Short mmCIF file of C-alpha atoms in Angstrom, two decimals:
data_model
loop_
_atom_site.label_atom_id
_atom_site.label_comp_id
_atom_site.label_asym_id
_atom_site.label_seq_id
_atom_site.Cartn_x
_atom_site.Cartn_y
_atom_site.Cartn_z
CA MET A 237 64.29 -27.86 -54.45
CA VAL A 238 67.27 -25.55 -54.80
CA PRO A 239 70.16 -26.15 -52.34
CA GLU A 240 70.88 -23.49 -49.70
CA ALA A 241 74.16 -22.29 -51.30
CA GLU A 242 72.40 -21.56 -54.58
CA VAL A 243 69.47 -19.90 -52.78
CA LYS A 244 72.03 -17.50 -51.27
CA ASP A 245 73.47 -16.81 -54.75
CA VAL A 246 69.97 -16.07 -56.09
CA LEU A 247 69.17 -13.81 -53.14
CA ASP A 248 72.45 -11.95 -53.69
CA GLU A 249 71.49 -11.41 -57.34
CA LEU A 250 68.05 -10.09 -56.33
CA GLN A 251 69.63 -7.65 -53.88
CA ARG A 252 72.20 -6.45 -56.44
CA LEU A 253 69.38 -5.95 -58.95
CA ARG A 254 67.40 -3.85 -56.46
CA ALA A 255 70.53 -1.78 -55.73
CA ARG A 256 71.09 -1.14 -59.48
CA VAL A 257 67.46 -0.20 -60.15
CA PRO A 258 66.25 2.02 -57.29
CA LEU A 259 62.63 2.15 -58.46
CA LEU A 260 62.23 -1.60 -57.94
CA THR A 261 60.16 -2.23 -54.84
CA GLY A 262 60.53 -6.01 -54.82
CA ALA A 263 62.17 -8.96 -56.53
CA LEU A 264 61.23 -12.63 -56.32
CA ALA A 265 62.64 -15.79 -57.89
CA ALA A 266 60.24 -18.72 -57.97
CA SER A 267 60.06 -22.16 -59.44
CA THR A 268 57.75 -22.55 -62.43
CA ASP A 269 55.33 -24.45 -60.16
CA GLY A 270 54.99 -21.48 -57.80
CA LEU A 271 57.42 -22.13 -54.94
CA VAL A 272 59.62 -19.31 -53.66
CA VAL A 273 63.33 -19.83 -54.39
CA ALA A 274 64.47 -16.47 -52.95
CA GLN A 275 62.80 -13.14 -52.35
CA ASP A 276 63.48 -9.52 -51.52
CA THR A 277 59.92 -8.23 -51.31
CA PRO A 278 59.40 -6.06 -48.24
CA GLY A 279 55.72 -5.77 -47.31
CA ILE A 280 54.58 -8.34 -49.89
CA GLN A 281 53.53 -11.93 -49.21
CA ALA A 282 56.13 -13.76 -51.32
CA GLU A 283 54.34 -17.14 -51.31
CA GLY A 284 51.16 -15.60 -52.72
CA VAL A 285 53.06 -13.70 -55.42
CA ALA A 286 54.98 -16.86 -56.37
CA ALA A 287 51.72 -18.81 -56.72
CA LEU A 288 50.14 -16.06 -58.81
CA THR A 289 53.29 -15.89 -60.93
CA ALA A 290 52.95 -19.60 -61.70
CA ALA A 291 49.31 -19.12 -62.70
CA ALA A 292 50.17 -16.13 -64.93
CA LEU A 293 53.07 -18.09 -66.39
CA GLY A 294 50.73 -20.93 -67.35
CA VAL A 295 48.35 -18.57 -69.16
CA SER A 296 51.26 -16.73 -70.81
CA ILE A 297 52.78 -19.96 -72.11
CA ARG A 298 49.42 -21.00 -73.58
CA MET A 299 48.87 -17.56 -75.11
CA ALA A 300 52.32 -17.51 -76.73
CA ASP A 301 51.79 -21.03 -78.04
CA ALA A 302 48.27 -20.35 -79.35
CA THR A 303 49.45 -17.28 -81.24
CA GLY A 304 52.61 -18.89 -82.61
CA ARG A 305 54.96 -16.58 -80.71
CA GLY A 306 57.32 -19.25 -79.40
CA GLY A 307 58.43 -20.00 -75.87
CA PHE A 308 57.70 -17.73 -72.93
CA ARG A 309 60.19 -14.90 -72.38
CA GLU A 310 58.45 -12.22 -70.31
CA LEU A 311 55.18 -10.75 -69.10
CA LEU A 312 54.54 -7.11 -68.19
CA ILE A 313 51.54 -5.91 -66.20
CA ARG A 314 50.95 -2.21 -65.70
CA GLY A 315 48.69 -1.23 -62.84
CA ALA A 316 47.60 2.20 -61.69
CA ASP A 317 50.50 2.33 -59.21
CA GLY A 318 53.29 0.52 -61.00
CA TYR A 319 54.47 -2.57 -62.82
CA VAL A 320 54.77 -6.29 -62.29
CA ALA A 321 57.25 -7.85 -64.70
CA THR A 322 57.98 -11.56 -64.97
CA TYR A 323 60.95 -12.97 -66.88
CA ALA A 324 61.97 -16.50 -67.78
CA ALA A 325 64.90 -17.62 -65.63
CA GLY A 326 66.23 -20.75 -67.24
CA SER A 327 64.03 -23.79 -67.69
CA SER A 328 62.86 -24.16 -64.09
CA ALA A 329 62.40 -20.67 -62.62
CA VAL A 330 60.96 -17.23 -63.18
CA LEU A 331 61.92 -13.79 -61.92
CA THR A 332 59.15 -11.41 -60.88
CA LEU A 333 59.92 -7.74 -60.31
CA LEU A 334 57.71 -5.09 -58.71
CA ALA A 335 58.38 -1.51 -59.80
CA GLU A 336 57.11 1.99 -59.23
CA ASP A 337 55.03 3.62 -61.98
CA ARG A 338 57.76 6.11 -62.91
CA ILE A 339 60.40 3.44 -63.71
CA ASN A 340 62.06 3.47 -67.12
CA VAL A 341 60.47 0.36 -68.63
CA GLY A 342 63.38 -0.16 -71.02
CA ARG A 343 65.79 -0.27 -68.08
CA LEU A 344 63.42 -2.60 -66.22
CA HIS A 345 63.49 -5.01 -69.16
CA LEU A 346 67.25 -4.75 -69.65
CA GLU A 347 68.07 -5.44 -66.00
CA GLY A 348 65.28 -8.01 -65.59
CA ARG A 349 66.40 -10.04 -68.60
CA ARG A 350 70.03 -10.04 -67.45
CA ALA A 351 69.16 -11.01 -63.88
CA GLY A 352 66.74 -13.68 -65.14
CA ALA A 353 69.49 -15.22 -67.26
CA ARG A 354 71.93 -15.29 -64.33
CA ILE A 355 69.35 -16.73 -61.94
CA GLY A 356 68.36 -19.31 -64.53
CA GLU A 357 71.97 -20.47 -64.85
CA VAL A 358 72.31 -20.88 -61.08
CA VAL A 359 68.98 -22.68 -60.59
CA ASP A 360 69.29 -24.94 -63.64
CA ALA A 361 72.86 -25.95 -62.69
CA ALA A 362 71.78 -26.73 -59.12
CA LEU A 363 68.84 -28.82 -60.30
CA ASP A 364 71.02 -30.64 -62.85
CA ARG A 365 73.47 -31.59 -60.07
CA ALA A 366 70.61 -32.73 -57.83
CA ASP A 367 69.14 -34.90 -60.61
CA ARG A 368 72.47 -36.52 -61.47
CA PRO A 369 72.87 -39.88 -59.74
CA ALA A 370 75.79 -40.21 -57.35
CA PRO A 371 78.68 -42.21 -58.77
CA PRO A 372 78.52 -45.81 -57.65
CA SER A 373 80.83 -46.64 -54.80
CA ARG A 374 83.24 -49.38 -55.63
CA PRO A 375 83.28 -52.46 -53.45
CA PRO A 376 86.39 -52.84 -51.30
CA GLN A 377 89.21 -54.54 -53.12
CA SER A 378 91.34 -57.16 -51.45
CA ARG A 379 94.30 -54.76 -51.49
CA ASP A 380 92.21 -52.29 -49.44
CA LEU A 381 91.53 -54.76 -46.64
CA PRO A 382 94.00 -55.43 -43.83
CA ARG A 383 95.74 -58.77 -44.22
CA ARG A 384 95.41 -61.38 -41.56
CA GLY A 385 98.14 -61.34 -39.03
CA THR A 386 99.23 -57.77 -39.82
CA PRO A 387 98.30 -54.75 -37.71
CA ASP A 388 95.70 -52.41 -39.16
CA HIS A 389 97.40 -49.05 -39.76
CA ALA A 390 94.26 -47.23 -40.86
#
C-alpha cells in the first residue's frame, strides 16, 4: 500500500483540484485493484466508489484493447445529474472525479489529466521505493569492534 506521507500528498492534490474546479463534488484516488488511496468525497461511500472504479477500469481496458485503441487513459460517464470521470494515474492508480452537470467538460478533462499525472508520479514513486530491497547491511569489520583490553568509547 501507499505510505502515509504519500497519502497526504495525494490528499493535498485532491483538495487543490477541488479548490481549482468548484463544480467538482468529489475526488478519489484508488489503486487499480479498487482500494482507496485518498479521498475527498463528502457524502459518498469512498470504498464502494473505489471498487466500482476498479470494475469499470477492467471493462474499459478490455474495450480499448478489443478495439485497438491502446492503453487506458480515461472514462467519462454522464448521468442525469452530473459526471463521473476516471483518469489513469500512473501505472498503479486511478483518479475518479464527481462533477455537477453544468461543469465545463473540457476543463474537467484538463484538470483531471493534470492531477492524474501528478498523483501517478507520487504513487508510482512510493511503490517503487517499497518494492526496492533494502541495501544489505555489512557485517561488522574488525576495525569496528572494540579491541581487547581497551575501553569501549562508543
